[in-house]
Coordinates of C-alpha atoms and ligand atoms in Angstrom, one line a residue:
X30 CA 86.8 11.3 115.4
X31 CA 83.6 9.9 113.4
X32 CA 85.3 6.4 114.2
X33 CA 85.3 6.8 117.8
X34 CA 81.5 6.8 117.7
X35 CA 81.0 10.0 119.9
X36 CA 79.1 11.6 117.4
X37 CA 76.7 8.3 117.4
X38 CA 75.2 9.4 121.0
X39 CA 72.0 11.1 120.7
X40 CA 72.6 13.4 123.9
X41 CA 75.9 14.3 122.5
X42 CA 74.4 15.3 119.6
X43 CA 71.7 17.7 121.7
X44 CA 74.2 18.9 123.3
X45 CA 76.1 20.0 120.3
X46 CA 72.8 21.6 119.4
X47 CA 72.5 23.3 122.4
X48 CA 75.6 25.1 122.7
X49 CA 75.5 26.1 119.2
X50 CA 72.6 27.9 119.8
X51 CA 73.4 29.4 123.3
X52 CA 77.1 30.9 121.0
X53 CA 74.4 32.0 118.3
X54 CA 72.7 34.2 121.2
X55 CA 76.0 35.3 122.8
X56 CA 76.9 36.7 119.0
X57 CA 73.5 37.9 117.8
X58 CA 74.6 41.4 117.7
X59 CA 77.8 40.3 115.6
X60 CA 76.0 38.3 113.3
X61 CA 72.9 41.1 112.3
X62 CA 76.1 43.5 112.2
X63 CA 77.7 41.5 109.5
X64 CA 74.5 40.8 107.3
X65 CA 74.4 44.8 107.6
X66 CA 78.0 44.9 106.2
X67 CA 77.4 42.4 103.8
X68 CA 74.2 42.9 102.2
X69 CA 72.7 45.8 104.1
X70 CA 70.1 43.6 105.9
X71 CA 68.0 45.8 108.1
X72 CA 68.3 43.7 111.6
X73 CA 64.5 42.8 111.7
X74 CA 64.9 41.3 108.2
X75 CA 68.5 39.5 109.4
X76 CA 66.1 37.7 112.3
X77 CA 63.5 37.4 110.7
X78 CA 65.1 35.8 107.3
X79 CA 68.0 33.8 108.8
X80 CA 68.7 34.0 112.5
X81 CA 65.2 33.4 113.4
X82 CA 65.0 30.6 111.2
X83 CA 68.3 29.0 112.4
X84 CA 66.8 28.6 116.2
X85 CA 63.9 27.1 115.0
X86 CA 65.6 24.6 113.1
X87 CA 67.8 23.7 116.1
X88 CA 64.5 24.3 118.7
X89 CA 62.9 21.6 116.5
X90 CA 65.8 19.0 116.1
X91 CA 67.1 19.2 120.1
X92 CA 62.8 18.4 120.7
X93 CA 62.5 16.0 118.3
X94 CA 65.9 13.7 118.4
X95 CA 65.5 11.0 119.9
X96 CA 62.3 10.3 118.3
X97 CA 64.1 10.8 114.6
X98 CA 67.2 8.7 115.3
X99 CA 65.1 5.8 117.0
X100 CA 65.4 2.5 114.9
X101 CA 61.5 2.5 113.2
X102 CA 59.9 -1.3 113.3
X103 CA 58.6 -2.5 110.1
X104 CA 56.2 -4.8 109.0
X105 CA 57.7 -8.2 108.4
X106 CA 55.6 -10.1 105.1
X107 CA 54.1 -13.1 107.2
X108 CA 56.5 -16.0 105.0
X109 CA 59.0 -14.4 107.5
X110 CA 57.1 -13.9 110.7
X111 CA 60.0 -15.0 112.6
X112 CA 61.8 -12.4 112.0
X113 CA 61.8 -8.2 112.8
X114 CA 62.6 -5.6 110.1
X115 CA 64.0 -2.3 111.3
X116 CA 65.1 1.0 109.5
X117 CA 68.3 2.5 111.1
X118 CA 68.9 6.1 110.3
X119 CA 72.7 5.5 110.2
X120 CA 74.9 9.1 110.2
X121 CA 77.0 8.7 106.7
X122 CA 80.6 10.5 108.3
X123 CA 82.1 12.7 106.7
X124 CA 79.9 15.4 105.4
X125 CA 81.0 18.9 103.2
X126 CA 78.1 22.0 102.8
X127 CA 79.5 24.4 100.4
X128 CA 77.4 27.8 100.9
X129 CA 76.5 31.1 98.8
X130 CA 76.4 34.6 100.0
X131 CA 72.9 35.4 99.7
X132 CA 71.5 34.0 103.2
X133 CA 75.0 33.4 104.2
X134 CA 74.4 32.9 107.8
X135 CA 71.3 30.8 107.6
X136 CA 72.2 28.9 104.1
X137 CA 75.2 27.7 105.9
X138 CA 73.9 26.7 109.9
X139 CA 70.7 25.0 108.3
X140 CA 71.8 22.8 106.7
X141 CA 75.2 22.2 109.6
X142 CA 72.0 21.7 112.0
X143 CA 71.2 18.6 110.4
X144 CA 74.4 17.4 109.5
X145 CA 75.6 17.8 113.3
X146 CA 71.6 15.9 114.7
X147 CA 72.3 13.2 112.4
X148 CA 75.5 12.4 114.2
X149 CA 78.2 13.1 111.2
X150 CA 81.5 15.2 111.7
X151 CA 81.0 18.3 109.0
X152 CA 83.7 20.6 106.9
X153 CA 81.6 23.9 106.0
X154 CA 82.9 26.2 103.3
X155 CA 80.8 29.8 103.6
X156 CA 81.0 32.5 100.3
X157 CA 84.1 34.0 100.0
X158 CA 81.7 37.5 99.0
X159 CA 79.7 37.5 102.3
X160 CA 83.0 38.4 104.3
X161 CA 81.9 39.5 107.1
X162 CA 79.3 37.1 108.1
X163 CA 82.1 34.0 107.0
X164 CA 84.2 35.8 109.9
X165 CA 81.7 35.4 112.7
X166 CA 81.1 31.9 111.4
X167 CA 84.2 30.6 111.8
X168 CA 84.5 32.3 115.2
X169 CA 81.4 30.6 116.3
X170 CA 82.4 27.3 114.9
X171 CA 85.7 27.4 116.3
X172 CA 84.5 28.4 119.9
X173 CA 81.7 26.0 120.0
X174 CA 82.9 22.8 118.5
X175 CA 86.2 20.1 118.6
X176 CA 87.2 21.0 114.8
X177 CA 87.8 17.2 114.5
X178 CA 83.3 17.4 114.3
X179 CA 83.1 20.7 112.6
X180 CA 85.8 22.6 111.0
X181 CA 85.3 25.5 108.6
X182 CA 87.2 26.4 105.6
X183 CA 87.3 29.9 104.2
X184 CA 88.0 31.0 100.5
X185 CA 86.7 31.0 96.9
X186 CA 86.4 28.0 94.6
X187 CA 89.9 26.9 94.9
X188 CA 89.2 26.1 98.2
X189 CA 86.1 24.2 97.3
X190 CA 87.9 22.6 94.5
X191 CA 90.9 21.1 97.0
X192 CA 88.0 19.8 99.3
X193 CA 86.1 18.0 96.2
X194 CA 89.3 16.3 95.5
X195 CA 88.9 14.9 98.7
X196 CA 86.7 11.8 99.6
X197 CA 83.5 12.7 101.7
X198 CA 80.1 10.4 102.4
X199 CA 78.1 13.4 101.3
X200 CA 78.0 16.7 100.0
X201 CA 75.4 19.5 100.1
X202 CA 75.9 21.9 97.8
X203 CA 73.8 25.7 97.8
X204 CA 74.8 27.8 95.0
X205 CA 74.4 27.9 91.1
X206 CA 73.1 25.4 88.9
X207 CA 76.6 25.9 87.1
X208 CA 78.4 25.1 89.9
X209 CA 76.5 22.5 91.4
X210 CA 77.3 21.0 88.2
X211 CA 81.3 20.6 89.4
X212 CA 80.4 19.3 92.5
X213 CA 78.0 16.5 91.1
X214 CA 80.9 15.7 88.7
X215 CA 83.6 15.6 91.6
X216 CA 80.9 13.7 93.7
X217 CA 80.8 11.2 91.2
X218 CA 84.1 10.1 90.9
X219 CA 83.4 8.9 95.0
X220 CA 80.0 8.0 94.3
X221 CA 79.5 10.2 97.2
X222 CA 75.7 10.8 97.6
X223 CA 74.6 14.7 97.5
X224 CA 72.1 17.6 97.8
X225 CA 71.9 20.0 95.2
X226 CA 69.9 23.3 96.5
X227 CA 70.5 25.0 93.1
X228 CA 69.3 28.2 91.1
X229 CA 65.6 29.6 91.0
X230 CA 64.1 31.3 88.3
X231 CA 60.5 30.8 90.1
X232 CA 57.6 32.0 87.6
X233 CA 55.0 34.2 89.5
X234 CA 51.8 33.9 87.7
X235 CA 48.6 37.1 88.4
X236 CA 45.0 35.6 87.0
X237 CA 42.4 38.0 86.7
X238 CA 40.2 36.6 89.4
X239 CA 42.6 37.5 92.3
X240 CA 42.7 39.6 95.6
X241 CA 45.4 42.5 94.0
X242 CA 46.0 44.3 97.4
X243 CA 47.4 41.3 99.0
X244 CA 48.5 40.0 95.8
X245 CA 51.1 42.8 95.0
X246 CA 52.0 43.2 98.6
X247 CA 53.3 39.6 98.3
X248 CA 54.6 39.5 95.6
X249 CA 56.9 43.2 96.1
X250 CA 57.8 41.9 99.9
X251 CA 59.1 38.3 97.9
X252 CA 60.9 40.0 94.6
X253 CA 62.3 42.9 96.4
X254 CA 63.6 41.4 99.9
X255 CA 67.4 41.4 100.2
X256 CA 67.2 43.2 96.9
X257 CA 66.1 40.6 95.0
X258 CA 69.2 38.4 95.7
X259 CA 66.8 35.3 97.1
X260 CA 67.1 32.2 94.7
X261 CA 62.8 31.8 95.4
X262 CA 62.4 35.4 94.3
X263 CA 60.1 35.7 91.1
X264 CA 61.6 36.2 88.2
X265 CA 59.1 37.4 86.3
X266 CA 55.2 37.7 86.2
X267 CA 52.6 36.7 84.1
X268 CA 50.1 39.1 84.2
X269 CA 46.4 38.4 82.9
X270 CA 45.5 41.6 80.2
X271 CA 42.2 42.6 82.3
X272 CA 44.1 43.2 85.6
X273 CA 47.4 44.8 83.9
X274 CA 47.3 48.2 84.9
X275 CA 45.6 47.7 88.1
X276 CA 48.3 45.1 89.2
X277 CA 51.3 47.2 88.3
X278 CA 49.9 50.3 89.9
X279 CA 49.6 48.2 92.8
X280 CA 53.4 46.8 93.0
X281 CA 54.5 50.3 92.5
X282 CA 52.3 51.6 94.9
X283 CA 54.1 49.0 97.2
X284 CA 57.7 49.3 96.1
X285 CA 56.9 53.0 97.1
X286 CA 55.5 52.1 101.1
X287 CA 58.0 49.1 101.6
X288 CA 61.5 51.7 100.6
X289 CA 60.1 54.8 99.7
X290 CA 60.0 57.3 97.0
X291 CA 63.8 57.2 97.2
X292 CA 64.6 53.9 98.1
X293 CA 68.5 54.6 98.1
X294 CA 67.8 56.1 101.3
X295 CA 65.6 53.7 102.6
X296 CA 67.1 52.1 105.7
X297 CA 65.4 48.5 104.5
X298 CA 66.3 47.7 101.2
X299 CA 69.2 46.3 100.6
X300 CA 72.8 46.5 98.6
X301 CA 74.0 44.2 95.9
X302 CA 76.6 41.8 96.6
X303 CA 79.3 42.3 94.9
X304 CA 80.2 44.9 91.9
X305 CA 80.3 42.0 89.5
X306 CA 76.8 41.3 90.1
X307 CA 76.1 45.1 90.5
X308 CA 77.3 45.4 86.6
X309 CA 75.7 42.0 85.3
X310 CA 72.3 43.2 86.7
X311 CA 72.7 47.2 85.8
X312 CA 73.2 45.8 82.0
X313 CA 69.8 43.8 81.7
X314 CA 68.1 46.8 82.1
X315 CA 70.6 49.7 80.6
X316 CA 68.6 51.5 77.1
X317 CA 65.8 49.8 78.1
X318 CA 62.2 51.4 78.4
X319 CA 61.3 50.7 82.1
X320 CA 57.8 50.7 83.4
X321 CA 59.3 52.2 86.6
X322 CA 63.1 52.1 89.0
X323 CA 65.5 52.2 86.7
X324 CA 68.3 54.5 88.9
X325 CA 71.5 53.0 89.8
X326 CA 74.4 54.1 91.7
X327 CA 77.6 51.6 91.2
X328 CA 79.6 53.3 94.4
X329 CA 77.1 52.5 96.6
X330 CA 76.3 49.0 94.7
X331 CA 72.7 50.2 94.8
X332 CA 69.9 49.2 92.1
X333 CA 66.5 51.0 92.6
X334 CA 63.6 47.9 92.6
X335 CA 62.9 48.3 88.9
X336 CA 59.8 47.3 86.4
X337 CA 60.1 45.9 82.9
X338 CA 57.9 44.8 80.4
X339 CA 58.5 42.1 78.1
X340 CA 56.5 41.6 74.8
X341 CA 58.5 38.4 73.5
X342 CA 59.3 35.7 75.4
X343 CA 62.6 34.8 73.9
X344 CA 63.5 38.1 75.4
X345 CA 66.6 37.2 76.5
X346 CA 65.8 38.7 80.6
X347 CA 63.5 35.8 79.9
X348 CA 66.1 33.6 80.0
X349 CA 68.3 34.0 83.2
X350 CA 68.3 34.3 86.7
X351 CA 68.1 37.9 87.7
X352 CA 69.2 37.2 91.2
X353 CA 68.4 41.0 91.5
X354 CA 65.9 43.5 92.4
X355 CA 64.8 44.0 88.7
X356 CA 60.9 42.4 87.3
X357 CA 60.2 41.4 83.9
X358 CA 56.5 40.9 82.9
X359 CA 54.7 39.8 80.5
X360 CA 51.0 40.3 79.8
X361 CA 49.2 37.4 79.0
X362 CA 45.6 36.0 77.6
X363 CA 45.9 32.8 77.6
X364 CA 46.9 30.6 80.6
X365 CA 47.9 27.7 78.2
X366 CA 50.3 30.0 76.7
X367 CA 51.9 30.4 80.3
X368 CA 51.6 26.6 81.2
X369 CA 53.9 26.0 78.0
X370 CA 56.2 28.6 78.4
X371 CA 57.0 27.7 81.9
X372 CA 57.4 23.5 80.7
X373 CA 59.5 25.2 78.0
X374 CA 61.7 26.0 80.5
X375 CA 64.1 24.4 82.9
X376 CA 62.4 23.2 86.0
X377 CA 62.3 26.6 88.8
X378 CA 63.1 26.4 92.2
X379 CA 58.9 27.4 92.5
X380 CA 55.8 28.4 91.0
X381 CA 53.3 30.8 92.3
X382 CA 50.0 31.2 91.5
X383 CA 47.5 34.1 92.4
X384 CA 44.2 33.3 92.2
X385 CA 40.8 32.8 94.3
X386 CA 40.3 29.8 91.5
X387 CA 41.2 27.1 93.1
X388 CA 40.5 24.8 90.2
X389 CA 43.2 27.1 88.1
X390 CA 46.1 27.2 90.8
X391 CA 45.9 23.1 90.6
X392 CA 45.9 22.8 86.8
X393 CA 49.2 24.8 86.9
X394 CA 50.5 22.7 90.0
X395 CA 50.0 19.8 88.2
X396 CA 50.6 20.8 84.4
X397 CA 54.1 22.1 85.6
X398 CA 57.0 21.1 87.5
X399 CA 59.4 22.8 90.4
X400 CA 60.7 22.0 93.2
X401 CA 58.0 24.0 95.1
X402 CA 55.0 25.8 94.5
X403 CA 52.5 28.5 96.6
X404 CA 49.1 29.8 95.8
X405 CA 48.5 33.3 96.9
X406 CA 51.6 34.1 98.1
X407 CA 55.8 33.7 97.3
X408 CA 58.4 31.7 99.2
X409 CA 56.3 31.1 102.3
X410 CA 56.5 26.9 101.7
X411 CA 59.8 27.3 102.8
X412 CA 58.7 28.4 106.2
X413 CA 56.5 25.2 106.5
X414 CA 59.7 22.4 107.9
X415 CA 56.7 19.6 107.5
X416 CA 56.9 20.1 103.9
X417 CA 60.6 19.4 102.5
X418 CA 62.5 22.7 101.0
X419 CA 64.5 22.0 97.3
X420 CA 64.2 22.1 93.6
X421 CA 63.9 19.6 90.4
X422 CA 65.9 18.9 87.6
X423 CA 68.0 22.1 87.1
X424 CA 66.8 23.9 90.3
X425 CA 68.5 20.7 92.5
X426 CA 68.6 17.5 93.8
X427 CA 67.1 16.1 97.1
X428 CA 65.6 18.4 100.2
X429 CA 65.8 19.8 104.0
X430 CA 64.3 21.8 106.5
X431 CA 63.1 19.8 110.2
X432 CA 63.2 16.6 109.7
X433 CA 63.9 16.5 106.3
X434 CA 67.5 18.2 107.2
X435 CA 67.7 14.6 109.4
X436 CA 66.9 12.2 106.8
X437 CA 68.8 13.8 104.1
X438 CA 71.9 13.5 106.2
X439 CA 71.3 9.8 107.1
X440 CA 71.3 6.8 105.8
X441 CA 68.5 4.5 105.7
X442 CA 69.7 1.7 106.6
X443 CA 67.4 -1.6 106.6
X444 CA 68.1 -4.4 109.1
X445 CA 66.5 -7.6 108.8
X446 CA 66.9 -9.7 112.4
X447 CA 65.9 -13.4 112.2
X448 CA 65.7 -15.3 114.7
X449 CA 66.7 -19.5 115.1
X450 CA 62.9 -20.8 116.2
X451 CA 62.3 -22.1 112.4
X452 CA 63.8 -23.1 109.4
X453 CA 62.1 -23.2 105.9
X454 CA 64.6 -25.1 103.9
X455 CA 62.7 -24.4 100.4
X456 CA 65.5 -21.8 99.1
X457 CA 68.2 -24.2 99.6
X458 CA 69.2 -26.6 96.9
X459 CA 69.2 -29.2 96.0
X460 CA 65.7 -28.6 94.7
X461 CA 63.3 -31.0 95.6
X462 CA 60.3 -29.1 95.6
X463 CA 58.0 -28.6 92.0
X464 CA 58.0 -25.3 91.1
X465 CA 54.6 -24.7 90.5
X466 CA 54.5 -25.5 94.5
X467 CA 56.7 -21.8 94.7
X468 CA 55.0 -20.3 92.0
X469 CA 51.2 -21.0 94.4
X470 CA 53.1 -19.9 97.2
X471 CA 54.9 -16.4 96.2
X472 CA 51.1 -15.7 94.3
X473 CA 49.5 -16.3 97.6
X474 CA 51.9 -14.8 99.8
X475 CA 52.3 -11.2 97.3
Ligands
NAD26 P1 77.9 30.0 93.3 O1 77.5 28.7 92.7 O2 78.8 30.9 92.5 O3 78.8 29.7 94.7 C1 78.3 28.9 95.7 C2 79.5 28.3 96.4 O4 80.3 27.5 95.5 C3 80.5 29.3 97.0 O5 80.9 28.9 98.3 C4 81.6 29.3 96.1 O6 82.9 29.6 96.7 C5 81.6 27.9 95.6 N1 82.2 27.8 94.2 C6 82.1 28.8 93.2 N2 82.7 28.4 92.1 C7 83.1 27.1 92.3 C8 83.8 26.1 91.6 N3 84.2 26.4 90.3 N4 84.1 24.9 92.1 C9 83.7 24.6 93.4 N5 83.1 25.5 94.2 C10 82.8 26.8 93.7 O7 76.6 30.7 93.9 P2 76.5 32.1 94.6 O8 76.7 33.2 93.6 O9 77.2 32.1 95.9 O10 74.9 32.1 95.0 C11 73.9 32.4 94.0 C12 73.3 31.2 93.4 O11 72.9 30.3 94.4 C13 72.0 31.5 92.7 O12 72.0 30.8 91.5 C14 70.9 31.1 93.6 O13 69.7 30.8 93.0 C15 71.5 29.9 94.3 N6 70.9 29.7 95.5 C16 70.1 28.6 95.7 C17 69.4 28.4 96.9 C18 68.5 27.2 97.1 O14 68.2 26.9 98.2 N7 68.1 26.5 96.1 C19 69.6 29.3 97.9 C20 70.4 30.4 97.7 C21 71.1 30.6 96.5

């Protein structure tokens, strides 16, 4: 199907676009009703955290096309001035995303968006956990699209393991760092080129000279949304000692308008996943002394949003991702101590900063490493699709979002087109020229 260069024709391609977001509309309702199963997204936060996001991404690449795809004319050094350079974005072919459950709607059709405008034929593979939103994605894919361009493949990771053994021009992988492991490894073995969009682990740091309203408002919306289960949550605070007591009465104060005094009944906080994941996160905080949350309720897969305070960072909550709705923080005196801890560690997904010190958000931007970063605020770069969304070392490999998603799914191909007006027969032997003569020219001409 790739062969028969369809998939190279730029209004194809918007047309693709289009009709996936016209069978998007037509099964809104279906899709908000299976985050609800799934996760028990509130529908505002199911638009406003993946179904919203999807039709900007496809608003942006159906506008923006033709310009993205069009060969861009370089400058040609003037040794070859008869000649044109040009940079092709050339579609790779066969492309395979491998989603989580998390954002399963949006973490899937992203990153499909970009696949399809850059003109490859795509396999997706959803979370076999988010059940109910896989089903509406295979009906959706299967309505709107040949399955010789894209085809969907449900189940767990023997499914993904039978694709890997297969030979595909590139791979975008969303899930763990553990497992994005096993799909670099079987990438390899093609030298097929990926992305990685791997774990977080995002350090959230408080400095004393900061706005604390706004600061805990942003910081309980970003830990707490989806319960927690949002690879840029933060995954623990470092709180400077003078504002303490004022910052944590604030977050609680927060957790408490967001969901409630009882936020098992609160019709906008969500459910854990799965009961695995229920159990993994109930035991970080079981006989521990909790600053505030705490309840749990395993039938219902519900984890109140929950406060911890660490006084030794080789604490081992320290350590993982909590992927849950469940804070550590530590107090702290010292931002050096916080700058070393944080390089101690393997690079996060992002860093976030609050702070009205300008000076102090930029030493830690450029004293540390992620793959993102915000002052004042948590998971909002995201949002931005001029800026490109991934992580660094063990939080990922390469990036998307806008035109990003375009690039990361072509391949930049460089075309060089002389033409026959001149000749400079210097390369060709035999030698006859000195070569201090070349030297003088390649110093003058670089
Ligand atoms: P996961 O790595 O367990 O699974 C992701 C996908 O890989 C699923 O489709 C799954 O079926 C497949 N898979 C699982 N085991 C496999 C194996 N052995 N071989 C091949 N494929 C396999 O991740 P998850 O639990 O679905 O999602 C949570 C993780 O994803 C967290 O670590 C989170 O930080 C990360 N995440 C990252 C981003 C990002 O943009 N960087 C976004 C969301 C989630």
């Amino acid at each position: 199907f790739f062969n028969s260069g369809i998939t190279k024709e730029i209004d194809w391609r918007i047309n693709q676009l289009k009709k996936l977001a016209a069978c998007i509309q037509k099964y809104e309702t279906e899709i908000s009703e299976a985050l609800k199963t799934d996760l028990n997204k509130h529908p505002y936060e199911a638009y406003l955290t993946e179904i919203g996001l999807v039709y900007k991404e496809i608003k942006t690449a159906s506008k923006k096309l033709k310009k993205w795809a069009k060969p861009k004319k370089v400058k040609t050094p003037p040794f070859l001035d008869w000649a044109r350079s040009y940079v092709y974005k050339d579609p790779y072919g066969k492309v395979l995303l491998i989603a989580p459950w998390n954002f399963p709607f949006q973490l899937l059709i992203l990153p499909m968006v970009g696949a399809i405008a850059a003109g490859n034929t795509v396999i997706v593979k959803p979370s076999e956990f988010s059940n109910a939103t896989t089903n509406i994605i295979a009906k959706i894919v299967k309505e709107c699209f040949d399955e010789r361009h894209v085809a969907v493949f449900e189940g767990g990771p023997e499914v993904s393991q039978a694709l890997l053994k297969e030979k595909f021009d590139y791979i975008f992988f969303t899930g763990s760092s553990r497992v994005g492991k096993i799909v670099y490894e079987a990438a390899a073995k093609n030298l097929t080129p990926v992305t990685l969009e791997l774990g977080g682990k995002c350090p959230c740091i408080i400095d004393e000279n900061t706005h604390v309203k706004y600061t805990a408002e942003r910081i309980t919306w970003g830990k707490f949304v989806n319960c927690g289960q949002v690879c840029l949550a933060p995954n623990y605070l470092f709180i400077h000692q003078n504002i303490k007591d004022e910052a944590i009465a604030q977050i609680q104060k927060n957790i408490q308008k967001n969901y409630g005094k009882d936020a098992s009944k609160s019709k906008f906080y969500g459910r854990i996943i799965t009961d695995h994941h229920f159990e993994r996160i109930a035991d970080l905080i079981k006989d521990r002394s909790l600053t505030c949350g705490g309840n749990t309720d395993g039938s219902q897969k519900y984890i109140e949003p929950t406060m911890v305070e660490v006084t030794d960072l080789n604490d081992p909550i320290m350590h993982r991702e909590i992927f849950g709705p469940v804070l550590p923080y530590y107090v702290y005196s010292n931002i050096e101590e916080v700058i070393d801890y944080i390089n101690s560690q393997p690079k996060p997904l992002a860093t976030y900063v609050f702070t009205k010190n300008d000076r102090l958000a930029d030493r830690v931007f450029t004293e540390t490493s992620s793959g993102g970063a915000c002052q004042n605020d948590t998971v909002m770069h995201m949002v931005n699709d001029n800026m490109a969304f991934g992580g660094v070392g063990e939080s990922g490999l390469g990036g998307y979002h806008g035109k990003f998603s375009f690039d990361a799914f072509s391949h930049q191909k460089s075309v060089y087109r002389n033409s026959f007006l001149v000749d400079f027969p210097f390369r060709y032997p035999p030698y006859k020229y000195s070569i201090g003569l070349i030297k003088r020219l390649i110093q003058y001409l670089g």
